[in-house]
PDB file of N, CA and C in Angstrom:
ATOM      1  N   UNK A   1       1.938   0.761 -16.744  1.00  0.00           N
ATOM      2  CA  UNK A   1       1.710  -0.464 -15.996  1.00  0.00           C
ATOM      3  C   UNK A   1       0.308  -0.416 -15.386  1.00  0.00           C
ATOM      4  N   UNK A   2      -0.508  -1.382 -15.750  1.00  0.00           N
ATOM      5  CA  UNK A   2      -1.853  -1.393 -15.167  1.00  0.00           C
ATOM      6  C   UNK A   2      -1.851  -1.887 -13.715  1.00  0.00           C
ATOM      7  N   UNK A   3      -2.754  -1.306 -12.933  1.00  0.00           N
ATOM      8  CA  UNK A   3      -2.922  -1.716 -11.538  1.00  0.00           C
ATOM      9  C   UNK A   3      -4.060  -2.725 -11.493  1.00  0.00           C
ATOM     10  N   UNK A   4      -3.825  -3.861 -10.861  1.00  0.00           N
ATOM     11  CA  UNK A   4      -4.814  -4.932 -10.794  1.00  0.00           C
ATOM     12  C   UNK A   4      -5.210  -5.134  -9.342  1.00  0.00           C
ATOM     13  N   UNK A   5      -6.534  -5.238  -9.103  1.00  0.00           N
ATOM     14  CA  UNK A   5      -7.042  -5.555  -7.771  1.00  0.00           C
ATOM     15  C   UNK A   5      -7.233  -7.063  -7.666  1.00  0.00           C
ATOM     16  N   UNK A   6      -6.771  -7.630  -6.577  1.00  0.00           N
ATOM     17  CA  UNK A   6      -6.970  -9.059  -6.304  1.00  0.00           C
ATOM     18  C   UNK A   6      -7.969  -9.151  -5.156  1.00  0.00           C
ATOM     19  N   UNK A   7      -9.068  -9.841  -5.389  1.00  0.00           N
ATOM     20  CA  UNK A   7     -10.169  -9.896  -4.431  1.00  0.00           C
ATOM     21  C   UNK A   7     -10.206 -11.231  -3.696  1.00  0.00           C
ATOM     22  N   UNK A   8     -10.797 -11.193  -2.515  1.00  0.00           N
ATOM     23  CA  UNK A   8     -11.117 -12.431  -1.802  1.00  0.00           C
ATOM     24  C   UNK A   8     -12.521 -12.277  -1.233  1.00  0.00           C
ATOM     25  N   UNK A   9     -13.148 -13.387  -0.930  1.00  0.00           N
ATOM     26  CA  UNK A   9     -14.489 -13.360  -0.384  1.00  0.00           C
ATOM     27  C   UNK A   9     -14.459 -12.751   1.006  1.00  0.00           C
ATOM     28  N   UNK A  10     -15.430 -11.886   1.284  1.00  0.00           N
ATOM     29  CA  UNK A  10     -15.561 -11.266   2.608  1.00  0.00           C
ATOM     30  C   UNK A  10     -16.421 -12.185   3.470  1.00  0.00           C
ATOM     31  N   UNK A  11     -15.774 -13.154   4.132  1.00  0.00           N
ATOM     32  CA  UNK A  11     -16.490 -14.162   4.904  1.00  0.00           C
ATOM     33  C   UNK A  11     -17.247 -13.526   6.071  1.00  0.00           C
ATOM     34  N   UNK A  12     -16.736 -12.427   6.614  1.00  0.00           N
ATOM     35  CA  UNK A  12     -17.429 -11.724   7.697  1.00  0.00           C
ATOM     36  C   UNK A  12     -18.813 -11.302   7.223  1.00  0.00           C
ATOM     37  N   UNK A  13     -18.883 -10.640   6.057  1.00  0.00           N
ATOM     38  CA  UNK A  13     -20.167 -10.181   5.541  1.00  0.00           C
ATOM     39  C   UNK A  13     -21.069 -11.340   5.145  1.00  0.00           C
ATOM     40  N   UNK A  14     -20.492 -12.398   4.591  1.00  0.00           N
ATOM     41  CA  UNK A  14     -21.279 -13.583   4.222  1.00  0.00           C
ATOM     42  C   UNK A  14     -21.967 -14.133   5.462  1.00  0.00           C
ATOM     43  N   UNK A  15     -21.202 -14.316   6.540  1.00  0.00           N
ATOM     44  CA  UNK A  15     -21.771 -14.846   7.777  1.00  0.00           C
ATOM     45  C   UNK A  15     -22.777 -13.886   8.408  1.00  0.00           C
ATOM     46  N   UNK A  16     -22.498 -12.591   8.334  1.00  0.00           N
ATOM     47  CA  UNK A  16     -23.438 -11.600   8.875  1.00  0.00           C
ATOM     48  C   UNK A  16     -24.761 -11.617   8.108  1.00  0.00           C
ATOM     49  N   UNK A  17     -24.689 -11.747   6.769  1.00  0.00           N
ATOM     50  CA  UNK A  17     -25.907 -11.804   5.970  1.00  0.00           C
ATOM     51  C   UNK A  17     -26.754 -13.007   6.351  1.00  0.00           C
ATOM     52  N   UNK A  18     -26.122 -14.149   6.541  1.00  0.00           N
ATOM     53  CA  UNK A  18     -26.839 -15.367   6.914  1.00  0.00           C
ATOM     54  C   UNK A  18     -27.420 -15.213   8.316  1.00  0.00           C
ATOM     55  N   UNK A  19     -26.653 -14.642   9.218  1.00  0.00           N
ATOM     56  CA  UNK A  19     -27.129 -14.427  10.597  1.00  0.00           C
ATOM     57  C   UNK A  19     -28.327 -13.478  10.623  1.00  0.00           C
ATOM     58  N   UNK A  20     -28.263 -12.396   9.819  1.00  0.00           N
ATOM     59  CA  UNK A  20     -29.376 -11.432   9.749  1.00  0.00           C
ATOM     60  C   UNK A  20     -30.659 -12.089   9.238  1.00  0.00           C
ATOM     61  N   UNK A  21     -30.507 -13.155   8.491  1.00  0.00           N
ATOM     62  CA  UNK A  21     -31.668 -13.866   7.963  1.00  0.00           C
ATOM     63  C   UNK A  21     -32.272 -14.808   9.012  1.00  0.00           C
ATOM     64  N   UNK A  22     -31.679 -14.839  10.205  1.00  0.00           N
ATOM     65  CA  UNK A  22     -32.251 -15.618  11.302  1.00  0.00           C
ATOM     66  C   UNK A  22     -31.537 -16.898  11.664  1.00  0.00           C
ATOM     67  N   UNK A  23     -30.381 -17.136  11.097  1.00  0.00           N
ATOM     68  CA  UNK A  23     -29.645 -18.363  11.410  1.00  0.00           C
ATOM     69  C   UNK A  23     -28.522 -18.065  12.393  1.00  0.00           C
ATOM     70  N   UNK A  24     -28.431 -18.859  13.433  1.00  0.00           N
ATOM     71  CA  UNK A  24     -27.369 -18.679  14.422  1.00  0.00           C
ATOM     72  C   UNK A  24     -26.061 -19.244  13.889  1.00  0.00           C
ATOM     73  N   UNK A  25     -24.966 -18.811  14.477  1.00  0.00           N
ATOM     74  CA  UNK A  25     -23.665 -19.394  14.097  1.00  0.00           C
ATOM     75  C   UNK A  25     -23.644 -20.885  14.343  1.00  0.00           C
ATOM     76  N   UNK A  26     -24.298 -21.302  15.424  1.00  0.00           N
ATOM     77  CA  UNK A  26     -24.349 -22.741  15.745  1.00  0.00           C
ATOM     78  C   UNK A  26     -25.065 -23.524  14.642  1.00  0.00           C
ATOM     79  N   UNK A  27     -26.171 -22.955  14.120  1.00  0.00           N
ATOM     80  CA  UNK A  27     -26.922 -23.624  13.044  1.00  0.00           C
ATOM     81  C   UNK A  27     -26.100 -23.689  11.761  1.00  0.00           C
ATOM     82  N   UNK A  28     -25.396 -22.604  11.451  1.00  0.00           N
ATOM     83  CA  UNK A  28     -24.551 -22.578  10.264  1.00  0.00           C
ATOM     84  C   UNK A  28     -23.416 -23.599  10.417  1.00  0.00           C
ATOM     85  N   UNK A  29     -22.793 -23.623  11.599  1.00  0.00           N
ATOM     86  CA  UNK A  29     -21.711 -24.569  11.858  1.00  0.00           C
ATOM     87  C   UNK A  29     -22.198 -26.001  11.711  1.00  0.00           C
ATOM     88  N   UNK A  30     -23.413 -26.286  12.198  1.00  0.00           N
ATOM     89  CA  UNK A  30     -23.971 -27.618  12.096  1.00  0.00           C
ATOM     90  C   UNK A  30     -24.133 -28.016  10.619  1.00  0.00           C
ATOM     91  N   UNK A  31     -24.668 -27.102   9.809  1.00  0.00           N
ATOM     92  CA  UNK A  31     -24.868 -27.383   8.384  1.00  0.00           C
ATOM     93  C   UNK A  31     -23.555 -27.648   7.659  1.00  0.00           C
ATOM     94  N   UNK A  32     -22.508 -26.972   8.082  1.00  0.00           N
ATOM     95  CA  UNK A  32     -21.194 -27.113   7.441  1.00  0.00           C
ATOM     96  C   UNK A  32     -20.338 -28.202   8.072  1.00  0.00           C
ATOM     97  N   UNK A  33     -20.795 -28.769   9.177  1.00  0.00           N
ATOM     98  CA  UNK A  33     -20.064 -29.785   9.915  1.00  0.00           C
ATOM     99  C   UNK A  33     -18.696 -29.265  10.384  1.00  0.00           C
ATOM    100  N   UNK A  34     -18.743 -28.064  10.970  1.00  0.00           N
ATOM    101  CA  UNK A  34     -17.556 -27.463  11.589  1.00  0.00           C
ATOM    102  C   UNK A  34     -17.930 -26.940  12.961  1.00  0.00           C
ATOM    103  N   UNK A  35     -16.941 -26.632  13.774  1.00  0.00           N
ATOM    104  CA  UNK A  35     -17.204 -26.061  15.102  1.00  0.00           C
ATOM    105  C   UNK A  35     -17.607 -24.592  14.953  1.00  0.00           C
ATOM    106  N   UNK A  36     -18.452 -24.128  15.848  1.00  0.00           N
ATOM    107  CA  UNK A  36     -18.859 -22.713  15.827  1.00  0.00           C
ATOM    108  C   UNK A  36     -17.638 -21.808  15.982  1.00  0.00           C
ATOM    109  N   UNK A  37     -16.653 -22.244  16.716  1.00  0.00           N
ATOM    110  CA  UNK A  37     -15.423 -21.432  16.889  1.00  0.00           C
ATOM    111  C   UNK A  37     -14.698 -21.253  15.549  1.00  0.00           C
ATOM    112  N   UNK A  38     -14.876 -22.197  14.632  1.00  0.00           N
ATOM    113  CA  UNK A  38     -14.291 -22.067  13.305  1.00  0.00           C
ATOM    114  C   UNK A  38     -14.908 -20.874  12.572  1.00  0.00           C
ATOM    115  N   UNK A  39     -16.234 -20.723  12.709  1.00  0.00           N
ATOM    116  CA  UNK A  39     -16.923 -19.602  12.064  1.00  0.00           C
ATOM    117  C   UNK A  39     -16.440 -18.280  12.641  1.00  0.00           C
ATOM    118  N   UNK A  40     -16.193 -18.258  13.924  1.00  0.00           N
ATOM    119  CA  UNK A  40     -15.689 -17.041  14.557  1.00  0.00           C
ATOM    120  C   UNK A  40     -14.321 -16.683  13.956  1.00  0.00           C
ATOM    121  N   UNK A  41     -13.501 -17.692  13.717  1.00  0.00           N
ATOM    122  CA  UNK A  41     -12.222 -17.479  13.066  1.00  0.00           C
ATOM    123  C   UNK A  41     -12.386 -16.878  11.677  1.00  0.00           C
ATOM    124  N   UNK A  42     -13.374 -17.367  10.925  1.00  0.00           N
ATOM    125  CA  UNK A  42     -13.634 -16.827   9.587  1.00  0.00           C
ATOM    126  C   UNK A  42     -14.085 -15.373   9.668  1.00  0.00           C
ATOM    127  N   UNK A  43     -14.882 -15.055  10.699  1.00  0.00           N
ATOM    128  CA  UNK A  43     -15.332 -13.679  10.876  1.00  0.00           C
ATOM    129  C   UNK A  43     -14.163 -12.757  11.230  1.00  0.00           C
ATOM    130  N   UNK A  44     -13.109 -13.331  11.777  1.00  0.00           N
ATOM    131  CA  UNK A  44     -11.936 -12.545  12.190  1.00  0.00           C
ATOM    132  C   UNK A  44     -10.840 -12.530  11.132  1.00  0.00           C
ATOM    133  N   UNK A  45     -11.111 -13.093   9.945  1.00  0.00           N
ATOM    134  CA  UNK A  45     -10.154 -12.986   8.855  1.00  0.00           C
ATOM    135  C   UNK A  45      -9.604 -14.270   8.307  1.00  0.00           C
ATOM    136  N   UNK A  46      -9.846 -15.394   8.956  1.00  0.00           N
ATOM    137  CA  UNK A  46      -9.382 -16.675   8.429  1.00  0.00           C
ATOM    138  C   UNK A  46     -10.276 -17.063   7.240  1.00  0.00           C
ATOM    139  N   UNK A  47      -9.846 -18.021   6.446  1.00  0.00           N
ATOM    140  CA  UNK A  47     -10.633 -18.476   5.295  1.00  0.00           C
ATOM    141  C   UNK A  47     -10.934 -19.958   5.430  1.00  0.00           C
ATOM    142  N   UNK A  48     -12.126 -20.371   4.988  1.00  0.00           N
ATOM    143  CA  UNK A  48     -12.472 -21.790   5.044  1.00  0.00           C
ATOM    144  C   UNK A  48     -11.734 -22.582   3.951  1.00  0.00           C
ATOM    145  N   UNK A  49     -11.729 -23.894   4.102  1.00  0.00           N
ATOM    146  CA  UNK A  49     -11.222 -24.752   3.037  1.00  0.00           C
ATOM    147  C   UNK A  49     -12.149 -24.565   1.830  1.00  0.00           C
ATOM    148  N   UNK A  50     -11.643 -24.891   0.661  1.00  0.00           N
ATOM    149  CA  UNK A  50     -12.396 -24.611  -0.558  1.00  0.00           C
ATOM    150  C   UNK A  50     -13.793 -25.229  -0.525  1.00  0.00           C
ATOM    151  N   UNK A  51     -13.890 -26.520  -0.238  1.00  0.00           N
ATOM    152  CA  UNK A  51     -15.199 -27.183  -0.288  1.00  0.00           C
ATOM    153  C   UNK A  51     -16.158 -26.627   0.753  1.00  0.00           C
ATOM    154  N   UNK A  52     -15.644 -26.237   1.912  1.00  0.00           N
ATOM    155  CA  UNK A  52     -16.499 -25.658   2.963  1.00  0.00           C
ATOM    156  C   UNK A  52     -16.917 -24.249   2.561  1.00  0.00           C
ATOM    157  N   UNK A  53     -16.018 -23.497   1.969  1.00  0.00           N
ATOM    158  CA  UNK A  53     -16.358 -22.170   1.475  1.00  0.00           C
ATOM    159  C   UNK A  53     -17.429 -22.228   0.400  1.00  0.00           C
ATOM    160  N   UNK A  54     -17.328 -23.199  -0.503  1.00  0.00           N
ATOM    161  CA  UNK A  54     -18.341 -23.363  -1.540  1.00  0.00           C
ATOM    162  C   UNK A  54     -19.703 -23.696  -0.931  1.00  0.00           C
ATOM    163  N   UNK A  55     -19.707 -24.548   0.092  1.00  0.00           N
ATOM    164  CA  UNK A  55     -20.960 -24.885   0.775  1.00  0.00           C
ATOM    165  C   UNK A  55     -21.547 -23.643   1.455  1.00  0.00           C
ATOM    166  N   UNK A  56     -20.691 -22.842   2.070  1.00  0.00           N
ATOM    167  CA  UNK A  56     -21.158 -21.618   2.725  1.00  0.00           C
ATOM    168  C   UNK A  56     -21.719 -20.617   1.708  1.00  0.00           C
ATOM    169  N   UNK A  57     -21.094 -20.537   0.558  1.00  0.00           N
ATOM    170  CA  UNK A  57     -21.604 -19.679  -0.513  1.00  0.00           C
ATOM    171  C   UNK A  57     -22.974 -20.155  -0.972  1.00  0.00           C
ATOM    172  N   UNK A  58     -23.142 -21.474  -1.107  1.00  0.00           N
ATOM    173  CA  UNK A  58     -24.451 -22.021  -1.473  1.00  0.00           C
ATOM    174  C   UNK A  58     -25.513 -21.654  -0.446  1.00  0.00           C
ATOM    175  N   UNK A  59     -25.171 -21.763   0.830  1.00  0.00           N
ATOM    176  CA  UNK A  59     -26.116 -21.385   1.895  1.00  0.00           C
ATOM    177  C   UNK A  59     -26.439 -19.899   1.768  1.00  0.00           C
ATOM    178  N   UNK A  60     -25.424 -19.062   1.578  1.00  0.00           N
ATOM    179  CA  UNK A  60     -25.612 -17.629   1.447  1.00  0.00           C
ATOM    180  C   UNK A  60     -26.552 -17.291   0.282  1.00  0.00           C
ATOM    181  N   UNK A  61     -26.349 -17.950  -0.868  1.00  0.00           N
ATOM    182  CA  UNK A  61     -27.202 -17.681  -2.029  1.00  0.00           C
ATOM    183  C   UNK A  61     -28.632 -18.097  -1.759  1.00  0.00           C
ATOM    184  N   UNK A  62     -28.830 -19.257  -1.128  1.00  0.00           N
ATOM    185  CA  UNK A  62     -30.187 -19.726  -0.834  1.00  0.00           C
ATOM    186  C   UNK A  62     -30.882 -18.837   0.190  1.00  0.00           C
ATOM    187  N   UNK A  63     -30.160 -18.409   1.202  1.00  0.00           N
ATOM    188  CA  UNK A  63     -30.745 -17.601   2.274  1.00  0.00           C
ATOM    189  C   UNK A  63     -31.045 -16.172   1.806  1.00  0.00           C
ATOM    190  N   UNK A  64     -30.126 -15.596   1.025  1.00  0.00           N
ATOM    191  CA  UNK A  64     -30.289 -14.188   0.619  1.00  0.00           C
ATOM    192  C   UNK A  64     -31.046 -14.046  -0.708  1.00  0.00           C
ATOM    193  N   UNK A  65     -31.127 -15.115  -1.476  1.00  0.00           N
ATOM    194  CA  UNK A  65     -31.759 -15.022  -2.783  1.00  0.00           C
ATOM    195  C   UNK A  65     -30.903 -14.255  -3.799  1.00  0.00           C
ATOM    196  N   UNK A  66     -29.638 -14.081  -3.486  1.00  0.00           N
ATOM    197  CA  UNK A  66     -28.751 -13.325  -4.352  1.00  0.00           C
ATOM    198  C   UNK A  66     -27.893 -14.274  -5.190  1.00  0.00           C
ATOM    199  N   UNK A  67     -27.361 -13.741  -6.260  1.00  0.00           N
ATOM    200  CA  UNK A  67     -26.523 -14.501  -7.188  1.00  0.00           C
ATOM    201  C   UNK A  67     -25.071 -14.493  -6.717  1.00  0.00           C
ATOM    202  N   UNK A  68     -24.332 -15.495  -7.156  1.00  0.00           N
ATOM    203  CA  UNK A  68     -22.930 -15.596  -6.788  1.00  0.00           C
ATOM    204  C   UNK A  68     -22.127 -14.351  -7.185  1.00  0.00           C
ATOM    205  N   UNK A  69     -22.535 -13.707  -8.267  1.00  0.00           N
ATOM    206  CA  UNK A  69     -21.837 -12.498  -8.717  1.00  0.00           C
ATOM    207  C   UNK A  69     -21.976 -11.354  -7.706  1.00  0.00           C
ATOM    208  N   UNK A  70     -22.930 -11.449  -6.783  1.00  0.00           N
ATOM    209  CA  UNK A  70     -23.145 -10.421  -5.767  1.00  0.00           C
ATOM    210  C   UNK A  70     -22.451 -10.753  -4.440  1.00  0.00           C
ATOM    211  N   UNK A  71     -21.678 -11.818  -4.442  1.00  0.00           N
ATOM    212  CA  UNK A  71     -20.979 -12.263  -3.247  1.00  0.00           C
ATOM    213  C   UNK A  71     -20.102 -11.141  -2.681  1.00  0.00           C
ATOM    214  N   UNK A  72     -20.185 -10.868  -1.382  1.00  0.00           N
ATOM    215  CA  UNK A  72     -19.340  -9.799  -0.813  1.00  0.00           C
ATOM    216  C   UNK A  72     -17.858 -10.127  -0.975  1.00  0.00           C
ATOM    217  N   UNK A  73     -17.113  -9.155  -1.491  1.00  0.00           N
ATOM    218  CA  UNK A  73     -15.680  -9.325  -1.696  1.00  0.00           C
ATOM    219  C   UNK A  73     -14.942  -8.105  -1.169  1.00  0.00           C
ATOM    220  N   UNK A  74     -13.687  -8.306  -0.849  1.00  0.00           N
ATOM    221  CA  UNK A  74     -12.810  -7.208  -0.450  1.00  0.00           C
ATOM    222  C   UNK A  74     -11.513  -7.304  -1.243  1.00  0.00           C
ATOM    223  N   UNK A  75     -10.907  -6.158  -1.471  1.00  0.00           N
ATOM    224  CA  UNK A  75      -9.602  -6.147  -2.138  1.00  0.00           C
ATOM    225  C   UNK A  75      -8.569  -6.594  -1.122  1.00  0.00           C
ATOM    226  N   UNK A  76      -7.858  -7.662  -1.435  1.00  0.00           N
ATOM    227  CA  UNK A  76      -6.829  -8.129  -0.488  1.00  0.00           C
ATOM    228  C   UNK A  76      -5.440  -7.699  -0.936  1.00  0.00           C
ATOM    229  N   UNK A  77      -5.330  -7.282  -2.204  1.00  0.00           N
ATOM    230  CA  UNK A  77      -4.017  -6.873  -2.699  1.00  0.00           C
ATOM    231  C   UNK A  77      -4.205  -6.048  -3.972  1.00  0.00           C
ATOM    232  N   UNK A  78      -3.356  -5.063  -4.126  1.00  0.00           N
ATOM    233  CA  UNK A  78      -3.289  -4.292  -5.378  1.00  0.00           C
ATOM    234  C   UNK A  78      -1.878  -4.497  -5.916  1.00  0.00           C
ATOM    235  N   UNK A  79      -1.813  -4.827  -7.184  1.00  0.00           N
ATOM    236  CA  UNK A  79      -0.499  -5.104  -7.759  1.00  0.00           C
ATOM    237  C   UNK A  79      -0.378  -4.507  -9.153  1.00  0.00           C
ATOM    238  N   UNK A  80       0.816  -4.032  -9.469  1.00  0.00           N
ATOM    239  CA  UNK A  80       1.094  -3.556 -10.803  1.00  0.00           C
ATOM    240  C   UNK A  80       1.555  -4.747 -11.643  1.00  0.00           C
ATOM    241  N   UNK A  81       1.063  -4.823 -12.863  1.00  0.00           N
ATOM    242  CA  UNK A  81       1.523  -5.849 -13.783  1.00  0.00           C
ATOM    243  C   UNK A  81       2.643  -5.227 -14.602  1.00  0.00           C
ATOM    244  N   UNK A  82       3.843  -5.755 -14.458  1.00  0.00           N
ATOM    245  CA  UNK A  82       5.008  -5.196 -15.136  1.00  0.00           C
ATOM    246  C   UNK A  82       5.098  -5.629 -16.589  1.00  0.00           C
ATOM    247  N   UNK A  83       4.661  -6.841 -16.864  1.00  0.00           N
ATOM    248  CA  UNK A  83       4.652  -7.319 -18.239  1.00  0.00           C
ATOM    249  C   UNK A  83       3.512  -8.330 -18.365  1.00  0.00           C
ATOM    250  N   UNK A  84       3.049  -8.556 -19.575  1.00  0.00           N
ATOM    251  CA  UNK A  84       1.934  -9.509 -19.764  1.00  0.00           C
ATOM    252  C   UNK A  84       2.334 -10.908 -19.334  1.00  0.00           C
ATOM    253  N   UNK A  85       1.374 -11.609 -18.781  1.00  0.00           N
ATOM    254  CA  UNK A  85       1.621 -12.997 -18.392  1.00  0.00           C
ATOM    255  C   UNK A  85       1.791 -13.858 -19.631  1.00  0.00           C
ATOM    256  N   UNK A  86       2.727 -14.749 -19.587  1.00  0.00           N
ATOM    257  CA  UNK A  86       2.943 -15.680 -20.698  1.00  0.00           C
ATOM    258  C   UNK A  86       2.625 -17.071 -20.167  1.00  0.00           C
ATOM    259  N   UNK A  87       1.403 -17.467 -20.375  1.00  0.00           N
ATOM    260  CA  UNK A  87       0.971 -18.770 -19.875  1.00  0.00           C
ATOM    261  C   UNK A  87       1.042 -19.771 -21.018  1.00  0.00           C
ATOM    262  N   UNK A  88       1.800 -20.824 -20.798  1.00  0.00           N
ATOM    263  CA  UNK A  88       1.977 -21.850 -21.813  1.00  0.00           C
ATOM    264  C   UNK A  88       1.120 -23.039 -21.433  1.00  0.00           C
ATOM    265  N   UNK A  89       0.244 -23.409 -22.354  1.00  0.00           N
ATOM    266  CA  UNK A  89      -0.605 -24.563 -22.135  1.00  0.00           C
ATOM    267  C   UNK A  89       0.185 -25.819 -22.418  1.00  0.00           C
ATOM    268  N   UNK A  90      -0.054 -26.886 -21.645  1.00  0.00           N
ATOM    269  CA  UNK A  90       0.665 -28.131 -21.917  1.00  0.00           C
ATOM    270  C   UNK A  90       0.270 -28.717 -23.275  1.00  0.00           C
ATOM    271  N   UNK A  91      -0.832 -28.221 -23.829  1.00  0.00           N
ATOM    272  CA  UNK A  91      -1.331 -28.736 -25.117  1.00  0.00           C
ATOM    273  C   UNK A  91      -0.969 -27.820 -26.275  1.00  0.00           C
ATOM    274  N   UNK A  92      -0.271 -26.727 -26.006  1.00  0.00           N
ATOM    275  CA  UNK A  92       0.059 -25.793 -27.089  1.00  0.00           C
ATOM    276  C   UNK A  92       1.135 -26.410 -27.978  1.00  0.00           C
ATOM    277  N   UNK A  93       1.045 -26.053 -29.264  1.00  0.00           N
ATOM    278  CA  UNK A  93       2.034 -26.568 -30.217  1.00  0.00           C
ATOM    279  C   UNK A  93       3.293 -25.725 -30.141  1.00  0.00           C
ATOM    280  N   UNK A  94       4.413 -26.377 -30.336  1.00  0.00           N
ATOM    281  CA  UNK A  94       5.700 -25.675 -30.286  1.00  0.00           C
ATOM    282  C   UNK A  94       6.291 -25.494 -31.649  1.00  0.00           C
TER     283      UNK A  94
END
């Protein structure tokens, strides 16, 4: 049984990288149209909504000059795969 790592974006590191580049949490919050307290929640483990997270990733890439493939990630779960996934496409022939 193979062990699979499931990753999630490390929002704490993303925000720290942007802050180290000279942007305050207030400035980041303004750009994302969220409250600064929301960013504090993300630094403490919460996750942004998809569209807001994508905007934050865009800011991170522009500020750091790094590619999306270098986005900070953490393993949030390790799972054994007991059997291969059987994904049926709605367009597959029967």
